[in-house]
Short mmCIF file of C-alpha atoms and ligand atoms in Angstrom, two decimals:
data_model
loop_
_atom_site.label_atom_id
_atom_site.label_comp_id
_atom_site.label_asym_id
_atom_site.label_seq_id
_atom_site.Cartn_x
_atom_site.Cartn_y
_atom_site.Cartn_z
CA UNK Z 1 -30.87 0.29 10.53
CA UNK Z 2 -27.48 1.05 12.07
CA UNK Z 3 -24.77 2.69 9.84
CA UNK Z 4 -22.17 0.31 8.48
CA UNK Z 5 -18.83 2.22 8.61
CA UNK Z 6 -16.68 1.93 5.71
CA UNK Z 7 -13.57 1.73 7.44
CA UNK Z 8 -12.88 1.43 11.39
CA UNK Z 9 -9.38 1.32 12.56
CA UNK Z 10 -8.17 -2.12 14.46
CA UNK Z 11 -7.04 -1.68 18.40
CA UNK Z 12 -5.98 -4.70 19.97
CA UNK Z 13 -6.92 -4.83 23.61
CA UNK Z 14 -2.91 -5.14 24.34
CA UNK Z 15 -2.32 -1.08 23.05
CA UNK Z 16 -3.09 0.97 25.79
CA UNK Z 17 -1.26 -1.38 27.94
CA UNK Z 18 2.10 -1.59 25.57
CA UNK Z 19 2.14 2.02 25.29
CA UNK Z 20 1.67 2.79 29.02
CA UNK Z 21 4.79 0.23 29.51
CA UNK Z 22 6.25 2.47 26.73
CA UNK Z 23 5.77 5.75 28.78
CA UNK Z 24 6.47 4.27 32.13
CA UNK Z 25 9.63 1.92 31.53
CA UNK Z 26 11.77 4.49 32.00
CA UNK Z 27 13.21 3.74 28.71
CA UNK Z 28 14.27 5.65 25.85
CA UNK Z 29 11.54 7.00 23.46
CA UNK Z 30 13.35 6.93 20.57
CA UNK Z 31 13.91 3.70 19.54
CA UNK Z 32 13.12 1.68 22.52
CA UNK Z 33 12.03 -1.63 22.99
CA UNK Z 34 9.17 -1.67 20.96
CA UNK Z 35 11.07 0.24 18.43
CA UNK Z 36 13.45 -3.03 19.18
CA UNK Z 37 11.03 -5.56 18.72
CA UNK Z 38 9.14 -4.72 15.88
CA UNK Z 39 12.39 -4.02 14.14
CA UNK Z 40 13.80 -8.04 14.83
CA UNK Z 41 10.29 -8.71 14.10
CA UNK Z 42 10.76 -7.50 10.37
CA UNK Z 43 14.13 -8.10 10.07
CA UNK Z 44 13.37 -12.04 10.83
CA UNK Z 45 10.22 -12.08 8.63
CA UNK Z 46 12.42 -10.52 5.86
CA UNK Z 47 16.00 -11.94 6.46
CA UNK Z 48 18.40 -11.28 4.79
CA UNK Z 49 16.50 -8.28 3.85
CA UNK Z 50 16.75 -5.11 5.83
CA UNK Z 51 13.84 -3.26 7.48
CA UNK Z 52 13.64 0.44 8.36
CA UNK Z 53 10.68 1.76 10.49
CA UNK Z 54 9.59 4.95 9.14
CA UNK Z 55 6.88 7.03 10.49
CA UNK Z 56 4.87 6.56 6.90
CA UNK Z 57 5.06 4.62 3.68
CA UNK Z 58 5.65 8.54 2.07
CA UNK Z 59 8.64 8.66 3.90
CA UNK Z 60 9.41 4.65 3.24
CA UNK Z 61 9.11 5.89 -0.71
CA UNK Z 62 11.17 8.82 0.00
CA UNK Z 63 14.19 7.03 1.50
CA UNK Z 64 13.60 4.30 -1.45
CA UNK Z 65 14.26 7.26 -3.59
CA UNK Z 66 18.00 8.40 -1.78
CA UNK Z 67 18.72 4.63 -0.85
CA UNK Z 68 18.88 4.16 -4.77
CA UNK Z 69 20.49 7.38 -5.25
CA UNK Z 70 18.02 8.28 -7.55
CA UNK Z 71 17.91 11.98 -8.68
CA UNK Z 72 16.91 14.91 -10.88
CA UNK Z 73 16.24 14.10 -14.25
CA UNK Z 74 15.67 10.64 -13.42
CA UNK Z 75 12.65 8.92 -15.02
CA UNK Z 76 10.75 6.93 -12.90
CA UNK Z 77 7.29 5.16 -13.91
CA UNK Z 78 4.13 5.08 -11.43
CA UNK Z 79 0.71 4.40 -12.22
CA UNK Z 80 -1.74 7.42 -12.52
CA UNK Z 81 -4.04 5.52 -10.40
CA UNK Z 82 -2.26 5.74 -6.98
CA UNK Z 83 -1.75 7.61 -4.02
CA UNK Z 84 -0.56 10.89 -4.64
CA UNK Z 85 2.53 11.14 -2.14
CA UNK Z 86 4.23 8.38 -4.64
CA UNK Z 87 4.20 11.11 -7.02
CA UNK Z 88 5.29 13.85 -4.62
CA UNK Z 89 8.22 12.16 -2.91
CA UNK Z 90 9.39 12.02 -6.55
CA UNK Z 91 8.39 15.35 -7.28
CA UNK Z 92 10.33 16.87 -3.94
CA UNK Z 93 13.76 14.87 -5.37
CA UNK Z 94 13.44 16.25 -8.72
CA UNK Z 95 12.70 13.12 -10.51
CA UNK Z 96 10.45 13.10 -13.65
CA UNK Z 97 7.14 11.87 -12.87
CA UNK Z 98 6.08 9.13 -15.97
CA UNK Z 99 2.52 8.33 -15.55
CA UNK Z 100 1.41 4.67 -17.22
CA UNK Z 101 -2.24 3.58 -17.61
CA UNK Z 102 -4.21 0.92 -15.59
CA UNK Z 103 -5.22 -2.56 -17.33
CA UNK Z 104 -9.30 -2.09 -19.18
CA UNK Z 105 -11.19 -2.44 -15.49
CA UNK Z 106 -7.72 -3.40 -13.32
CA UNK Z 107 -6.48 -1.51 -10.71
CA UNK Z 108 -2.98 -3.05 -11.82
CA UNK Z 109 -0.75 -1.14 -14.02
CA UNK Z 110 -0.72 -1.97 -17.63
CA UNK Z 111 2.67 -3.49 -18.66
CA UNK Z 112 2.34 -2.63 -22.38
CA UNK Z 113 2.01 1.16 -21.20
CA UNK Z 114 4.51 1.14 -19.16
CA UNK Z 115 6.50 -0.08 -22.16
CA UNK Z 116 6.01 2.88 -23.69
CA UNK Z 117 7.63 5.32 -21.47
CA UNK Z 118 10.97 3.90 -21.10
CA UNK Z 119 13.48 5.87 -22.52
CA UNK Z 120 17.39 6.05 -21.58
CA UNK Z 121 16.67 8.17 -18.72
CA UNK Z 122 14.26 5.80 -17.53
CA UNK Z 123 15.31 3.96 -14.09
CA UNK Z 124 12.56 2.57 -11.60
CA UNK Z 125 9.53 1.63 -11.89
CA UNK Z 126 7.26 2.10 -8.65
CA UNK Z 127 4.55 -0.67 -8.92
CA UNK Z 128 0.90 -1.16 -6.58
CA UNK Z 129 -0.08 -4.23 -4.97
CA UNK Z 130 -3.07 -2.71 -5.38
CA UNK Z 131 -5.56 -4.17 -2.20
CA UNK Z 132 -3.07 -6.04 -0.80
CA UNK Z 133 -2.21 -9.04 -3.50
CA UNK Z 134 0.44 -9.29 -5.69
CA UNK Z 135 -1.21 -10.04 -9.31
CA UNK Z 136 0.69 -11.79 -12.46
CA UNK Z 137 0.61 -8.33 -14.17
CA UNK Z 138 2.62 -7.16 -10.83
CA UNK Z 139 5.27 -10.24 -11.72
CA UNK Z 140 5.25 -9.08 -15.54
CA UNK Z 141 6.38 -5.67 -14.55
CA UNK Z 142 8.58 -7.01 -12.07
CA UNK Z 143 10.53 -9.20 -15.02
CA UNK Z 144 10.43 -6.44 -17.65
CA UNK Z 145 12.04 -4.53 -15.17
CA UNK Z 146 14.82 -6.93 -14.12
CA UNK Z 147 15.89 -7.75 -17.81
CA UNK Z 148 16.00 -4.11 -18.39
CA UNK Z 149 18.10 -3.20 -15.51
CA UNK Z 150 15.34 -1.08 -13.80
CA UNK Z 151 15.17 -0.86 -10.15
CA UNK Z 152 11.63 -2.43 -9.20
CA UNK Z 153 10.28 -0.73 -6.09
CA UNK Z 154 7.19 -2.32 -4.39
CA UNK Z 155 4.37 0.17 -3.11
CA UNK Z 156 3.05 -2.17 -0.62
CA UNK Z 157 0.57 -0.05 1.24
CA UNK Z 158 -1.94 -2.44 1.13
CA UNK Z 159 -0.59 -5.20 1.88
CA UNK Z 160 -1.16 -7.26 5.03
CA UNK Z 161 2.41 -8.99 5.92
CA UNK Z 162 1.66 -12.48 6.84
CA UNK Z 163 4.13 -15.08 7.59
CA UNK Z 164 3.73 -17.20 4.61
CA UNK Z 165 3.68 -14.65 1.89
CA UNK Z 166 6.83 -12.39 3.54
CA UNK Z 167 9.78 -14.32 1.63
CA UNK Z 168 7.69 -14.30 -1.62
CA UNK Z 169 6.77 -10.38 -1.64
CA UNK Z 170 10.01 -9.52 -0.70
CA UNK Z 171 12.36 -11.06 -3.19
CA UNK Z 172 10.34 -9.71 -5.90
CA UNK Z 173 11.26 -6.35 -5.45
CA UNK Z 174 14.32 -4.02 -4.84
CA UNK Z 175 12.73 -2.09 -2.40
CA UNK Z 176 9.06 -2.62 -0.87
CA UNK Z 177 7.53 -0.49 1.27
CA UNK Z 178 4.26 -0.52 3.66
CA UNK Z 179 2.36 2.11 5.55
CA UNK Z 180 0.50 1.49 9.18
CA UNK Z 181 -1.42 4.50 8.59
CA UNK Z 182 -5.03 4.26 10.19
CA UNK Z 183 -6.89 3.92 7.03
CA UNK Z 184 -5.04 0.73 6.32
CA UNK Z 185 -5.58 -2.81 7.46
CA UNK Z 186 -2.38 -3.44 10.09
CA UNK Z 187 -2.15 0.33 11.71
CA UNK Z 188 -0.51 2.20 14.68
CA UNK Z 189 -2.41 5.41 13.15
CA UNK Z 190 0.67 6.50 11.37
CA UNK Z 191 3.55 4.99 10.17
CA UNK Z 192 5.83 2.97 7.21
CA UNK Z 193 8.08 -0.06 6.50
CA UNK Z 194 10.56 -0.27 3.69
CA UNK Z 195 12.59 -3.23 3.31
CA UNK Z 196 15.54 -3.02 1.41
CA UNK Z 197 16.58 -6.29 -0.32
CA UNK Z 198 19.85 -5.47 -1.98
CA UNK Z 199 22.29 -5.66 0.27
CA UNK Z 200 24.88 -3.98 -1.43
CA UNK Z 201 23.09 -0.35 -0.20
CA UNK Z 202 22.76 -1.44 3.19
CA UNK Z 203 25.35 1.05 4.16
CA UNK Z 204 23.70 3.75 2.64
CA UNK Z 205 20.19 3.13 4.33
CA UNK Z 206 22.00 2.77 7.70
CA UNK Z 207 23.32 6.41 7.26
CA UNK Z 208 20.37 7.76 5.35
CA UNK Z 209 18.58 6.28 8.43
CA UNK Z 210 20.26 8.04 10.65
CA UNK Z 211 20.75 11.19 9.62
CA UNK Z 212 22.99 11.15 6.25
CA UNK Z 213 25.73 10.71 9.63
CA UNK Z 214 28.23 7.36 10.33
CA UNK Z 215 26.23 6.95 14.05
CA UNK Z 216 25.57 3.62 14.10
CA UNK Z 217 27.58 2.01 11.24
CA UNK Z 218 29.12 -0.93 12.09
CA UNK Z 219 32.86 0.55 12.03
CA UNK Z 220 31.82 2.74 14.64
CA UNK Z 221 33.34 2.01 17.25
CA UNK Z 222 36.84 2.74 17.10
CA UNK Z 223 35.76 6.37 16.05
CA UNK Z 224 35.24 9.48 18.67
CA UNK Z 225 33.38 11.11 16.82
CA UNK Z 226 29.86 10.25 14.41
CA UNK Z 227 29.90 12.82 11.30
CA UNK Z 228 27.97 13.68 7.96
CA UNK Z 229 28.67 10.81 5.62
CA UNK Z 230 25.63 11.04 3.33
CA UNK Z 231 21.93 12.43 2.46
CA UNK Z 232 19.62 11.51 5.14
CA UNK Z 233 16.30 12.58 7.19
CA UNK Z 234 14.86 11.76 10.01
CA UNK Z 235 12.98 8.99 8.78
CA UNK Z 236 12.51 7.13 12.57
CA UNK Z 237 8.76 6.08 13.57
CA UNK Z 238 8.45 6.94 16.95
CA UNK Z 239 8.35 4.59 19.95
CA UNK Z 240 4.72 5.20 20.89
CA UNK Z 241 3.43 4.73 17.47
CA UNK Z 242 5.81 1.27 17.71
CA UNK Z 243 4.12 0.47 20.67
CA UNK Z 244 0.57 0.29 18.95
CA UNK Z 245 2.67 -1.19 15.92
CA UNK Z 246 3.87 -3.99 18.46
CA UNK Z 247 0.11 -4.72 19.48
CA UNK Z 248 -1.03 -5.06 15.60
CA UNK Z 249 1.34 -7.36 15.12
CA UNK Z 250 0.71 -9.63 17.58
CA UNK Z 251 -3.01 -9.68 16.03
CA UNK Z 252 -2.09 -9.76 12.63
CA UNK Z 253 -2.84 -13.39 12.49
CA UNK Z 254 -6.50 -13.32 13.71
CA UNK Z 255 -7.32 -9.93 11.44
CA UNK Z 256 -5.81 -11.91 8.22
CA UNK Z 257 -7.84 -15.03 9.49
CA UNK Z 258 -11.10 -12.79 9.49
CA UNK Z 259 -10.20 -10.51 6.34
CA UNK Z 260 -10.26 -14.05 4.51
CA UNK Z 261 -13.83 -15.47 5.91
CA UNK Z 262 -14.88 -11.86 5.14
CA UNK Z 263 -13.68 -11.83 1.25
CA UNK Z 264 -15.25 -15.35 1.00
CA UNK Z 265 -18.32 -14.28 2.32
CA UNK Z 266 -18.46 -11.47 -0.29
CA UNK Z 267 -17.10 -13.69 -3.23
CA UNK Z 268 -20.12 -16.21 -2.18
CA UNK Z 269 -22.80 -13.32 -1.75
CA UNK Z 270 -21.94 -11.00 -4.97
CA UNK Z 271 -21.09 -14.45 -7.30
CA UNK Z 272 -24.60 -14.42 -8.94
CA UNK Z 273 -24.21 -10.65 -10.19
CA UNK Z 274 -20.86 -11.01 -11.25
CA UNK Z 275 -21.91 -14.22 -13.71
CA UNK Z 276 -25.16 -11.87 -14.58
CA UNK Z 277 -22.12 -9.55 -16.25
CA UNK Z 278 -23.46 -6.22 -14.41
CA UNK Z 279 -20.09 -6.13 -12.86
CA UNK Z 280 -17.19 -5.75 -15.02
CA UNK Z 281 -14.57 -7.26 -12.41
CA UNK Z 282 -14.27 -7.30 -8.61
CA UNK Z 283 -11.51 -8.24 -6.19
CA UNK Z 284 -12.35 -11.74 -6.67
CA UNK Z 285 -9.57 -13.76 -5.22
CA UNK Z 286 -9.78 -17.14 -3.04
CA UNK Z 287 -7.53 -15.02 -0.35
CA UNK Z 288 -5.68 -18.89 0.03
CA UNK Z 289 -2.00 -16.79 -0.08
CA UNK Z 290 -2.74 -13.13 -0.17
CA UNK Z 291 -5.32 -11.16 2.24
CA UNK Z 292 -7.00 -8.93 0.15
CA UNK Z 293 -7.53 -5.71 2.12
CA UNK Z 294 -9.88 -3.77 0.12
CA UNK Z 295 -13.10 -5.17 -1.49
CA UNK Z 296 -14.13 -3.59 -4.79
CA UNK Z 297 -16.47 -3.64 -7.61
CA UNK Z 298 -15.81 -2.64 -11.30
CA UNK Z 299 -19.40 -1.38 -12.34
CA UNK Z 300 -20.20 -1.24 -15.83
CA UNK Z 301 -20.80 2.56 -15.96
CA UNK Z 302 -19.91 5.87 -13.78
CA UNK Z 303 -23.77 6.44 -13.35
CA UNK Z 304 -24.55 2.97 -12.20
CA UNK Z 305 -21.43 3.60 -9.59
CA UNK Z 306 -22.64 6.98 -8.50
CA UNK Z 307 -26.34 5.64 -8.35
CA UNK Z 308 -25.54 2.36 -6.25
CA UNK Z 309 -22.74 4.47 -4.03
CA UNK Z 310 -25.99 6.86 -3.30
CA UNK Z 311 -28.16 3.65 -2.61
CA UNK Z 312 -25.81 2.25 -0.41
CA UNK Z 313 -26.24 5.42 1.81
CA UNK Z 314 -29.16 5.77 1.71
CA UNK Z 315 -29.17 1.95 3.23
CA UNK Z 316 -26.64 3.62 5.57
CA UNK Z 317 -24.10 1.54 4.32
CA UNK Z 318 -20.90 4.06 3.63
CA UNK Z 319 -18.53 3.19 0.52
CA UNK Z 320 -15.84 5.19 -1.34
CA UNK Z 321 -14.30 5.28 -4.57
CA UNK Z 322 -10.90 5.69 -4.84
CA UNK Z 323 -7.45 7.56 -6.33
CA UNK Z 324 -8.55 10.48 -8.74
CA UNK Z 325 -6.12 9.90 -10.88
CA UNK Z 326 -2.73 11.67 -11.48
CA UNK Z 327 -3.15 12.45 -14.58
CA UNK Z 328 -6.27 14.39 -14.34
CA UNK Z 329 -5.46 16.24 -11.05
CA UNK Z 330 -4.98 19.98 -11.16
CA UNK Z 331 -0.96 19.98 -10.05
CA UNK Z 332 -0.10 17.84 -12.22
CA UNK Z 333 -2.10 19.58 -15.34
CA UNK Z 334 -0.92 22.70 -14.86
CA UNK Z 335 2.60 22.13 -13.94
CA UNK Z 336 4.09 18.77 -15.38
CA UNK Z 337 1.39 17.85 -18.24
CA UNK Z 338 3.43 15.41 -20.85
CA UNK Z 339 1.10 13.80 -23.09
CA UNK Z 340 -0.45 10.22 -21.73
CA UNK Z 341 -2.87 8.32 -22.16
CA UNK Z 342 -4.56 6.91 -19.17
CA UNK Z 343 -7.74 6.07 -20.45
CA UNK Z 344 -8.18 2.73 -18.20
CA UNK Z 345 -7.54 5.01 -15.16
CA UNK Z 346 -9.75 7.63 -16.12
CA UNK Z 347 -12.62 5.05 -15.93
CA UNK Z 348 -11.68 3.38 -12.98
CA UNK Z 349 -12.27 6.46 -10.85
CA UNK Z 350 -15.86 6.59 -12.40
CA UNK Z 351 -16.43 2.74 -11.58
CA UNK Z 352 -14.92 1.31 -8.97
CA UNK Z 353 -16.50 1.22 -5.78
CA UNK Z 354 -15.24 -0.24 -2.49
CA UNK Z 355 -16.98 -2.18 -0.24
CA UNK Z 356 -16.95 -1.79 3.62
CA UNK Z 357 -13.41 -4.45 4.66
CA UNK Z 358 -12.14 -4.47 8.13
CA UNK Z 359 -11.61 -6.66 11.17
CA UNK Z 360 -15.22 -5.74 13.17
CA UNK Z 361 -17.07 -6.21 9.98
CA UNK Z 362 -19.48 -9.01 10.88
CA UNK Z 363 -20.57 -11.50 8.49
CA UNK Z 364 -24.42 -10.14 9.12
CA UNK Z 365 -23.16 -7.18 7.97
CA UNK Z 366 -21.63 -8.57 4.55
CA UNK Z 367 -25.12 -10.31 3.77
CA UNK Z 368 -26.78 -6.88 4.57
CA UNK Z 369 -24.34 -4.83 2.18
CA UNK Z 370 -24.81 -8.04 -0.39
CA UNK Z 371 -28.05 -8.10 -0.30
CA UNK Z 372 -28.88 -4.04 -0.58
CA UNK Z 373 -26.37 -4.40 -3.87
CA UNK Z 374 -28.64 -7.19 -5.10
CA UNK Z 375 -31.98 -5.32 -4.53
CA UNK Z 376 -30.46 -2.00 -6.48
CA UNK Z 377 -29.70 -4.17 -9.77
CA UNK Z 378 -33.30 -5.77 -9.12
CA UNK Z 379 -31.52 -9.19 -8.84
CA UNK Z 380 -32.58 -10.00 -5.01
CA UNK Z 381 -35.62 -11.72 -6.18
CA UNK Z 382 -35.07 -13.35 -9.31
CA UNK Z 383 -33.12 -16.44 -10.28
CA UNK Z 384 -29.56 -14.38 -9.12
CA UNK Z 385 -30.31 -15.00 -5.70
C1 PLP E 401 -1.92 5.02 1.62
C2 PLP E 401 -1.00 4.84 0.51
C3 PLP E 401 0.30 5.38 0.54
C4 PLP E 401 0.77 6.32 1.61
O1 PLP E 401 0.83 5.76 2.88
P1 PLP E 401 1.19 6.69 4.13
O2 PLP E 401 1.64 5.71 5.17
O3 PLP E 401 -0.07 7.41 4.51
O4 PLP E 401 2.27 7.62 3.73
C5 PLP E 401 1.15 5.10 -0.51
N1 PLP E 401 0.77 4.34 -1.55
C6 PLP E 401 -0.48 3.82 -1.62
C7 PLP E 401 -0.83 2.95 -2.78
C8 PLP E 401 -1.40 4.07 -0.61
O5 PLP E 401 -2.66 3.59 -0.72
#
């Protein structure tokens, strides 16, 4: 039987032929017209928000972090399961690191833990839209935050911008961010998005943008001279990667099209197991507003995940489980250990399993991985079916 991958990046057929136009227009690289377009692309999608291409949702988080003027000492909340760069941009400002649980068999951080960690130092919270939807515990956390004058920052890494959800996502948060790095579902192989949606720092992200310098402020022009005006990086994605960027975008429409019929296919096939209760939750979602971009299971124990993960291969059907989390992970044990309590998290790394979900996933491949996760639980031939 031929392997199904678990992941194979997109390429629209329209890459190699934007970034040759890229390397031959005799253009600037550095933010040139693809650089241009994907920017008003954003910017549009987003308005009045401001969007910042950055070459990875890392550095997105990172210029969140100086955009906010957040610094040492600061308390900022993330979940222990996610992807350990959130933790490490705050770690390279000097912030401390406050680590809240996941909901019992959720990949969404727990409100009612996050509760606990907020002292008077406490002053962002950096939430998941864990595989790509925005969930009513996400909202919760959201409105705890803005009636207790938090900045909410949106780790968006997942999610798959559409045109109908763009307004929505956006206005929840203070800052949301998104990565195009290969392993997710919209990619130019690497690179970030944050979108800034209080426009009262939109100076400061122009300069942080640009250097910490005055280059391209808007009162530029009567100046000879740009200079140092504030922390900054060099945050820019570059003009290739934009170029690939460019193509993805222009296909986002058909991949979110096929993501859905995908889910649906999966929601239809696995239904009978879920209502048999040998799966504790899954991303079930009618993917009517948000594309979910990753497709996992909840099993009910870490043997049964480790057994069906090894079945799965052995059908040659490749699956992964996903963040070890934080609070378990060497670094953060030996160097920052607080006490916590991230029980839910814990577990979730023993249980959760995702499912091959990407564009060139064929439906006959869905009822093959279905129907392989029927036969392990013995349910192919009984009444589940
Ligand atoms: C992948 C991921 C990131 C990092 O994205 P990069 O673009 O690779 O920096 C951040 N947060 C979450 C939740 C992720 O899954």
């Amino acid at each position: 039987m031929e392997k199904i991958n678990f992941y194979i990046p997109d390429l629209n057929p329209d890459a190699v032929k934007y970034v040759n136009t890229a390397l031959h227009s005799g253009k600037s690289l550095f933010r040139g017209d693809f650089h241009e377009k994907c920017t008003q692309y954003f910017d549009t999608l987003f308005f009045p928000s401001k969007s910042y291409l950055v070459s990875s949702c890392t550095d997105a988080i990172c210029m969140a972090l100086i955009t906010l003027e957040l610094q040492q000492r600061d308390e900022i909340i993330i979940p222990s399961f996610t992807f350990v760069s959130v933790a490490n941009a705050l770690k390279n400002r000097g912030c401390q690191i406050k680590l809240a649980d996941s909901l019992e068999n959720s990949p969404d951080m727990d409100l009612d833990s996050v509760k606990k960690l907020i002292t008077s130092e406490t002053k962002a919270v950096i939430d998941v839209y864990y595989g790509g939807i925005v969930s009513e515990e996400n909202l919760r956390i959201r409105q705890f935050c803005k009636e207790n004058n938090l900045f909410y920052i949106a780790d968006a890494a997942h999610l798959l911008i559409s045109e109908q959800t763009a307004k929505t996502i956006i206005e929840i948060a203070d800052i949301t961010v998104f990565s195009f790095h290969e392993t997710k579902v919209l990619n130019c192989g690497q690179g970030g998005l944050m979108v800034l949606n209080r426009n009262e720092k939109n100076k400061t992200a122009n300069e942080i943008y640009n250097h910490g310098t005055d280059k391209f402020s808007l009162n530029i022009s009567n100046k000879k001279f740009y200079e140092w005006t504030n922390e900054g990086l060099e945050f820019n994605l570059n003009e290739i990667s934009c170029a690939l960027l460019w193509s993805q975008i222009e296909g986002s429409k058909k991949i979110i099209d096929n993501l859905r019929k995908i889910v649906l296919k999966y929601n239809e096939c696995l239904k009978a197991l879920k209502n048999s209760g040998k799966i504790k939750n899954w991303s079930e979602s009618d993917a009517s507003s948000f594309c979910p971009t990753i497709m996992y299971l909840v099993l009910d124990s870490d043997e049964n995940c480790i057994n069906l993960k090894e079945y799965l291969s052995y059908k040659n059907i490749d699956t992964r489980q996903h963040y070890y989390p934080l609070h378990q992970s060497q670094f953060y044990r030996e160097k920052l250990q607080q006490e916590d309590n991230c029980n839910n998290a814990s577990n979730l790394y023993g249980q959760l399993l995702r499912l091959p979900l990407y564009n060139s996933l064929s439906q006959e491949d869905v009822i093959t991985i279905c129907n392989s996760i029927l036969t392990f639980y013995g349910a192919k031939d009984s009444a589940l079916v």
